[in-house]
Short mmCIF file of C-alpha atoms in Angstrom, two decimals:
data_model
loop_
_atom_site.label_atom_id
_atom_site.label_comp_id
_atom_site.label_asym_id
_atom_site.label_seq_id
_atom_site.Cartn_x
_atom_site.Cartn_y
_atom_site.Cartn_z
CA MET A 1 -23.96 -18.71 -10.42
CA PRO A 2 -21.73 -17.95 -13.44
CA ALA A 3 -18.26 -19.40 -13.07
CA ASN A 4 -16.56 -16.00 -13.25
CA LYS A 5 -18.96 -13.98 -11.09
CA SER A 6 -16.85 -13.94 -7.90
CA GLN A 7 -13.61 -12.16 -8.83
CA HIS A 8 -10.69 -11.75 -6.42
CA PHE A 9 -8.99 -8.40 -5.90
CA VAL A 10 -6.38 -10.23 -3.79
CA PRO A 11 -5.64 -13.46 -5.66
CA ARG A 12 -5.93 -16.83 -3.98
CA CYS A 13 -2.37 -17.66 -5.05
CA TYR A 14 -1.24 -14.91 -2.67
CA LEU A 15 -3.56 -15.69 0.24
CA ARG A 16 -2.72 -19.42 0.15
CA ALA A 17 0.50 -18.86 2.12
CA PHE A 18 -1.56 -17.57 5.06
CA CYS A 19 -4.23 -20.25 4.96
CA ALA A 20 -4.72 -22.35 8.07
CA ASP A 21 -4.79 -25.74 6.36
CA GLY A 22 -1.84 -25.27 4.04
CA GLU A 23 -4.07 -26.15 1.09
CA GLY A 24 -5.77 -22.82 0.51
CA ALA A 25 -9.24 -23.91 1.62
CA ALA A 26 -9.57 -22.08 4.96
CA VAL A 27 -7.98 -19.03 6.53
CA ASN A 28 -8.11 -17.50 10.01
CA LEU A 29 -9.11 -13.86 10.02
CA PHE A 30 -9.71 -10.84 12.20
CA ASN A 31 -12.73 -8.88 10.99
CA ILE A 32 -12.10 -5.17 11.43
CA SER A 33 -15.68 -3.88 11.53
CA ARG A 34 -16.77 -6.45 14.14
CA GLU A 35 -13.37 -6.56 15.86
CA ARG A 36 -13.49 -10.30 16.28
CA SER A 37 -11.50 -13.29 15.10
CA VAL A 38 -12.96 -16.04 12.94
CA GLU A 39 -11.41 -19.49 12.77
CA ALA A 40 -11.02 -21.34 9.47
CA ALA A 41 -13.19 -19.08 7.32
CA PRO A 42 -13.65 -20.34 3.73
CA ALA A 43 -10.81 -18.87 1.69
CA LYS A 44 -12.70 -19.00 -1.58
CA GLY A 45 -14.90 -16.03 -0.76
CA GLN A 46 -12.21 -13.81 0.73
CA CYS A 47 -11.13 -10.61 -1.04
CA ALA A 48 -13.68 -11.11 -3.81
CA LYS A 49 -16.62 -9.16 -5.23
CA PRO A 50 -19.15 -9.99 -7.94
CA TYR A 51 -17.79 -8.98 -11.35
CA PHE A 52 -15.10 -6.79 -9.78
CA TYR A 53 -13.20 -6.81 -13.12
CA GLY A 54 -16.27 -6.74 -15.33
CA ARG A 55 -18.63 -9.27 -16.86
CA ASP A 56 -16.67 -9.99 -20.03
CA GLY A 57 -13.82 -11.70 -18.14
CA ILE A 58 -11.13 -10.02 -20.27
CA LEU A 59 -9.31 -8.27 -17.43
CA GLU A 60 -9.72 -11.21 -15.08
CA ARG A 61 -8.11 -13.53 -17.64
CA ALA A 62 -5.29 -11.04 -18.25
CA LEU A 63 -4.45 -11.13 -14.55
CA GLN A 64 -3.96 -14.89 -14.64
CA GLU A 65 -0.51 -14.55 -16.21
CA PRO A 66 1.14 -12.50 -13.42
CA GLU A 67 -0.71 -14.60 -10.85
CA GLY A 68 0.64 -17.76 -12.43
CA GLU A 69 4.18 -16.35 -12.42
CA TYR A 70 3.81 -15.40 -8.77
CA GLY A 71 2.57 -18.86 -7.82
CA GLU A 72 5.44 -20.56 -9.65
CA ILE A 73 8.07 -18.32 -8.01
CA MET A 74 6.60 -18.80 -4.55
CA ARG A 75 6.58 -22.58 -4.85
CA ARG A 76 10.37 -22.39 -5.11
CA VAL A 77 11.00 -19.47 -2.77
CA VAL A 78 8.97 -20.79 0.17
CA ASN A 79 11.27 -23.78 0.56
CA ASP A 80 14.48 -21.91 -0.28
CA PRO A 81 14.26 -18.09 -0.23
CA ALA A 82 17.89 -17.87 -1.39
CA ALA A 83 16.87 -19.62 -4.63
CA ALA A 84 15.11 -16.49 -5.87
CA THR A 85 16.87 -15.15 -8.96
CA PRO A 86 17.16 -11.43 -9.86
CA VAL A 87 14.42 -12.06 -12.45
CA ASP A 88 12.23 -13.61 -9.75
CA VAL A 89 12.71 -10.59 -7.51
CA ARG A 90 11.83 -8.17 -10.33
CA ARG A 91 8.67 -10.12 -11.05
CA LEU A 92 7.74 -10.18 -7.38
CA HIS A 93 8.23 -6.41 -7.30
CA ALA A 94 5.96 -6.00 -10.34
CA PHE A 95 3.35 -8.27 -8.74
CA MET A 96 3.48 -6.15 -5.57
CA LEU A 97 2.94 -2.98 -7.61
CA LEU A 98 0.05 -4.54 -9.49
CA GLN A 99 -1.54 -5.71 -6.25
CA SER A 100 -1.29 -2.25 -4.75
CA TYR A 101 -3.47 -0.84 -7.54
CA ARG A 102 -5.91 -3.70 -8.11
CA SER A 103 -7.11 -3.81 -4.49
CA ALA A 104 -10.65 -2.86 -3.57
CA ALA A 105 -9.24 -0.27 -1.17
CA TRP A 106 -7.39 1.56 -3.96
CA ILE A 107 -10.36 1.48 -6.32
CA ASP A 108 -12.61 2.75 -3.54
CA SER A 109 -10.14 5.50 -2.68
CA GLN A 110 -10.21 6.84 -6.24
CA ILE A 111 -13.99 6.94 -6.27
CA ARG A 112 -14.03 8.71 -2.89
CA LEU A 113 -11.39 11.15 -4.08
CA ALA A 114 -13.48 12.09 -7.11
CA GLU A 115 -16.56 12.50 -4.91
CA ALA A 116 -14.63 14.80 -2.56
CA GLU A 117 -13.44 16.93 -5.47
CA ARG A 118 -17.01 17.24 -6.78
CA ALA A 119 -18.32 18.18 -3.34
CA MET A 120 -15.77 20.98 -2.94
CA ILE A 121 -16.83 22.76 -6.13
CA ALA A 122 -20.51 21.74 -6.24
CA ASP A 123 -21.83 25.23 -5.41
CA GLU A 124 -20.00 26.99 -8.25
CA ALA A 125 -19.33 24.37 -10.93
CA THR A 126 -21.39 23.84 -14.04
CA PRO A 127 -23.36 20.59 -14.42
CA GLU A 128 -21.01 19.61 -17.23
CA LEU A 129 -17.94 20.02 -15.01
CA LEU A 130 -19.54 18.05 -12.19
CA GLU A 131 -20.45 15.30 -14.61
CA SER A 132 -16.87 15.15 -15.87
CA LEU A 133 -15.67 14.48 -12.33
CA VAL A 134 -17.85 11.41 -11.80
CA MET A 135 -15.67 8.33 -11.25
CA THR A 136 -17.26 4.96 -11.98
CA HIS A 137 -15.87 1.60 -10.89
CA GLU A 138 -14.87 0.85 -14.48
CA MET A 139 -13.09 4.19 -14.80
CA ALA A 140 -11.25 3.58 -11.53
CA LEU A 141 -10.12 0.17 -12.80
CA GLN A 142 -8.69 1.73 -15.95
CA LEU A 143 -7.00 4.38 -13.83
CA ALA A 144 -5.50 1.59 -11.70
CA LEU A 145 -4.05 -0.16 -14.74
CA ASN A 146 -2.54 3.08 -16.05
CA ALA A 147 -1.10 3.87 -12.62
CA PHE A 148 0.44 0.39 -12.46
CA LYS A 149 2.12 0.83 -15.84
CA ASP A 150 3.48 4.24 -14.80
CA SER A 151 4.73 2.84 -11.50
CA ILE A 152 7.08 0.39 -13.24
CA GLY A 153 9.22 3.33 -14.39
CA SER A 154 8.78 5.49 -11.29
CA THR A 155 10.03 2.67 -9.02
CA ALA A 156 12.96 1.55 -11.20
CA HIS A 157 15.38 3.19 -8.76
CA LEU A 158 14.14 1.15 -5.81
CA GLN A 159 16.02 -1.87 -4.52
CA THR A 160 13.92 -4.96 -3.82
CA ARG A 161 14.80 -7.64 -1.29
CA ILE A 162 13.14 -10.69 0.17
CA ILE A 163 13.34 -10.43 3.96
CA LEU A 164 13.67 -13.57 6.07
CA ASN A 165 11.88 -13.46 9.43
CA ARG A 166 13.91 -15.49 11.94
CA THR A 167 11.91 -14.46 15.01
CA SER A 168 9.13 -16.29 16.82
CA MET A 169 6.56 -13.69 15.70
CA PRO A 170 4.92 -14.36 12.31
CA PHE A 171 3.92 -11.84 9.70
CA PHE A 172 0.20 -11.52 9.02
CA THR A 173 -1.47 -9.90 6.04
CA SER A 174 -4.70 -8.19 5.01
CA ASP A 175 -7.11 -7.63 2.15
CA ASP A 176 -4.94 -4.62 1.19
CA PRO A 177 -1.55 -6.28 1.69
CA VAL A 178 0.76 -3.81 -0.07
CA VAL A 179 1.74 -0.90 2.15
CA TYR A 180 3.45 2.23 0.88
CA THR A 181 5.19 4.41 3.43
CA ASN A 182 8.05 6.89 3.59
CA ARG A 183 9.95 7.33 6.84
CA PHE A 184 12.24 9.94 5.28
CA HIS A 185 9.33 12.08 4.08
CA LEU A 186 7.64 11.97 7.48
CA GLN A 187 10.70 12.52 9.67
CA LYS A 188 12.37 15.15 7.48
CA ASP A 189 9.10 17.04 6.84
CA VAL A 190 9.79 16.97 3.11
CA LEU A 191 7.54 19.42 1.28
CA GLY A 192 5.42 18.27 -1.65
CA GLY A 193 3.91 14.90 -2.36
CA ALA A 194 5.03 11.50 -1.13
CA GLY A 195 4.56 9.42 -4.26
CA LEU A 196 6.48 6.32 -5.26
CA GLY A 197 9.06 8.45 -7.04
CA SER A 198 9.74 10.58 -3.96
CA PRO A 199 13.00 10.27 -2.01
CA GLY A 200 12.64 7.66 0.74
CA ALA A 201 9.87 5.57 -0.80
CA MET A 202 9.25 2.18 0.83
CA LEU A 203 6.89 -0.50 -0.46
CA LEU A 204 6.27 -3.77 1.37
CA MET A 205 4.12 -6.89 1.22
CA PRO A 206 4.18 -10.02 3.41
CA LEU A 207 4.77 -13.12 1.29
CA THR A 208 4.35 -15.74 4.00
CA PRO A 209 4.43 -15.67 7.82
CA GLU A 210 8.22 -16.02 7.46
CA LEU A 211 8.94 -13.87 4.40
CA LEU A 212 8.41 -10.23 3.47
CA LEU A 213 9.00 -8.47 0.16
CA MET A 214 10.32 -4.93 0.46
CA SER A 215 11.33 -2.29 -2.09
CA PHE A 216 13.16 0.78 -0.80
CA ASP A 217 15.16 3.79 -1.93
CA PRO A 218 18.85 2.79 -1.62
CA ALA A 219 19.94 6.43 -1.67
CA ILE A 220 18.06 6.96 1.59
CA TYR A 221 18.09 3.61 3.39
CA ARG A 222 20.61 0.90 4.08
CA LEU A 223 19.62 -2.71 4.80
CA GLU A 224 21.37 -3.47 8.08
CA LYS A 225 21.50 -7.26 8.07
CA ARG A 226 21.82 -9.56 5.06
CA LEU A 227 22.34 -13.20 4.28
CA GLY A 228 23.56 -13.18 0.71
CA GLU A 229 20.85 -11.40 -1.29
CA LEU A 230 18.28 -11.82 1.49
CA GLY A 231 17.52 -9.35 4.21
CA VAL A 232 17.38 -10.85 7.70
CA MET A 233 15.08 -9.85 10.54
CA ASP A 234 16.07 -11.03 14.02
CA ARG A 235 14.20 -8.46 16.14
CA VAL A 236 10.61 -9.16 17.18
CA ALA A 237 10.07 -5.40 17.36
CA ASP A 238 10.84 -5.12 13.64
CA VAL A 239 8.29 -7.80 12.76
CA ALA A 240 5.78 -6.03 15.00
CA ALA A 241 6.38 -2.78 13.09
CA PHE A 242 5.53 -4.37 9.74
CA ASN A 243 2.47 -6.10 11.25
CA ASP A 244 1.43 -2.74 12.69
CA LEU A 245 1.35 -1.29 9.16
CA GLN A 246 -0.93 -4.12 8.02
CA ALA A 247 -3.30 -3.31 10.87
CA VAL A 248 -3.23 0.40 9.99
CA ARG A 249 -3.91 -0.14 6.29
CA GLY A 250 -6.05 -3.31 6.22
CA HIS A 251 -9.43 -2.64 4.63
CA ALA A 252 -11.89 -5.21 6.05
CA ASN A 253 -9.92 -8.24 7.29
CA LEU A 254 -6.53 -9.25 8.63
CA TYR A 255 -5.42 -12.81 7.74
CA PHE A 256 -3.16 -15.13 9.71
CA ARG A 257 -2.16 -18.78 9.49
CA ASP A 258 -2.07 -20.08 13.06
CA TRP A 259 -5.18 -19.76 15.20
CA ARG A 260 -2.95 -19.45 18.27
CA ASP A 261 -1.86 -16.05 16.93
CA ARG A 262 -5.36 -14.55 17.18
CA ALA A 263 -4.50 -12.56 20.34
CA LEU A 264 -1.40 -11.12 18.63
CA VAL A 265 -3.41 -9.98 15.61
CA ALA A 266 -6.21 -8.51 17.73
CA SER A 267 -3.83 -6.61 20.03
CA THR A 268 -1.88 -5.27 17.04
CA TYR A 269 -5.10 -3.99 15.50
CA HIS A 270 -6.26 -2.30 18.72
CA SER A 271 -2.88 -0.59 19.12
CA ALA A 272 -3.07 0.69 15.53
CA LYS A 273 -6.78 1.56 15.51
CA SER A 274 -6.36 5.27 16.28
CA ARG A 275 -4.02 5.69 13.28
CA ARG A 276 -6.37 4.16 10.73
CA ARG A 277 -8.09 6.45 8.20
CA ALA A 278 -11.23 6.21 6.13
CA THR A 279 -9.21 7.43 3.17
CA TRP A 280 -5.49 7.97 2.61
CA PHE A 281 -5.98 10.85 0.17
CA SER A 282 -6.72 14.41 1.24
CA VAL A 283 -8.34 17.11 -0.89
CA GLU A 284 -8.13 20.83 -0.20
CA THR A 285 -8.63 24.13 -1.98
CA LEU A 286 -5.50 26.23 -2.48
CA GLN A 287 -5.62 29.93 -3.30
CA GLU A 288 -2.80 32.07 -4.67
CA THR A 289 -1.09 34.19 -2.02
CA ALA A 290 -1.40 37.31 -4.20
CA PRO A 291 -2.96 38.06 -7.60
CA GLY A 292 -0.73 36.65 -10.31
CA SER A 293 1.43 34.77 -7.81
CA ASP A 294 2.76 31.27 -8.46
CA SER A 295 2.50 30.33 -4.77
CA PHE A 296 -0.65 28.92 -3.21
CA VAL A 297 -1.86 28.28 0.35
CA ALA A 298 -4.75 26.25 1.73
CA VAL A 299 -8.01 28.13 2.27
CA THR A 300 -8.67 26.71 5.73
CA GLY A 301 -8.95 27.86 9.31
CA ASP A 302 -8.64 31.61 9.83
CA ARG A 303 -7.20 32.45 6.41
CA VAL A 304 -9.05 35.21 4.58
CA TYR A 305 -10.82 34.09 1.43
CA HIS A 306 -10.20 36.33 -1.61
CA PRO A 307 -12.75 35.74 -4.40
CA ASP A 308 -10.55 37.59 -6.94
CA ARG A 309 -7.64 35.14 -6.64
CA ARG A 310 -7.07 31.93 -8.53
CA GLU A 311 -7.81 28.61 -6.87
CA ILE A 312 -6.73 25.04 -7.48
CA LEU A 313 -7.81 21.74 -6.01
CA HIS A 314 -4.89 19.94 -4.39
CA THR A 315 -4.87 16.22 -3.66
CA GLN A 316 -2.24 14.58 -1.52
CA ARG A 317 -1.35 11.01 -0.75
CA ASN A 318 -1.01 10.48 2.98
CA VAL A 319 1.30 7.74 4.17
CA PRO A 320 1.02 5.60 7.32
CA ALA A 321 3.72 5.24 9.93
CA PRO A 322 4.21 2.33 12.33
CA ALA A 323 4.20 2.92 16.07
CA ALA A 324 7.99 2.51 15.90
CA TRP A 325 10.16 2.31 12.81
CA PRO A 326 12.00 -1.00 12.30
CA LEU A 327 15.76 -1.01 12.68
CA LEU A 328 16.06 -3.28 9.65
CA LEU A 329 16.53 -0.15 7.53
CA THR A 330 18.73 2.70 8.68
CA TYR A 331 19.46 6.03 7.01
CA THR A 332 22.43 6.43 4.73
CA ASP A 333 24.91 9.19 5.57
CA ARG A 334 23.44 11.30 2.77
CA ALA A 335 19.93 10.95 4.17
CA ARG A 336 21.08 11.99 7.63
CA ARG A 337 22.57 15.17 6.17
CA ALA A 338 19.36 16.13 4.38
CA ARG A 339 17.79 19.42 5.40
CA ARG A 340 14.42 19.44 7.13
CA GLY A 341 11.28 21.13 5.91
CA VAL A 342 12.31 21.76 2.30
CA GLY A 343 11.31 20.39 -1.09
CA PRO A 344 13.09 17.40 -2.70
CA ALA A 345 15.23 19.66 -4.89
CA SER A 346 16.72 21.45 -1.87
CA LEU A 347 17.27 18.52 0.49
CA TRP A 348 21.06 18.42 0.10
CA GLU A 349 21.82 22.04 -0.76
#
């Protein structure tokens, strides 16, 4: 087998913190499709696919630099989380963003999204248009890299903190470890999309069973408990909420360090199972409400279809919610005053 055939979409430098032996050779996992736990599975083959980044090795080698930076930071932070510098935290944030786009789940979602768009217009579109909507794995990878670069600017307003877990319940992770959610968007019924630049964005990734990295909108949320620059989590229910999100979003496997935690991981998954989705993007056809109008509504249910009106395809990013929101973050006074059911521009009018 060529040395670079098996390529990891979740790097081993990340998964090592959750390995059972402390050396990165074996990891305990809960397999989602079979709904069973596996003890000390070989870590080498986890979160990897043949030539995931291509056969030339260029992209795989390019990823070694941020992976190396991450590994070096974590060697210091694991023993002393307070030792993380502002530069370290910015690099961890960038690594989290990169990981969110390089995952197999994100690549697969883009391919599925393109297929859904093609299916919706297949009866009326020309062959050329249908061909232009084909999304290959290579195209999805390039889209992922572009999205990552754009996300650096769109998340510049977020505040990033390392969160210290001081409870008896550990964090576990998955093969899609970065979770994006937005409590504000969901609870305030904010109209429009829920992208990373939207008010109330939250991005999180477990670093170890004791540490979590979280980026959040400081205009909307306030970190309730801190120890210097660290966030502190003392409530088991808060840890359970973040684990719940891993179970909701995990693609194929959940990973955990201690085999004695297998019942915790399994029960968390079963509690979250009904909130899992095959895809976190929705596609629908919108039609203008009247000829020449700038407003559009979905052509679904009992709405009358008007063939003389303009149509657009609308895609939306859906965000997961835990069974209960953690109390680690609370709303700022401004967020509490925000109006419900309006667009971002009208929230505080």
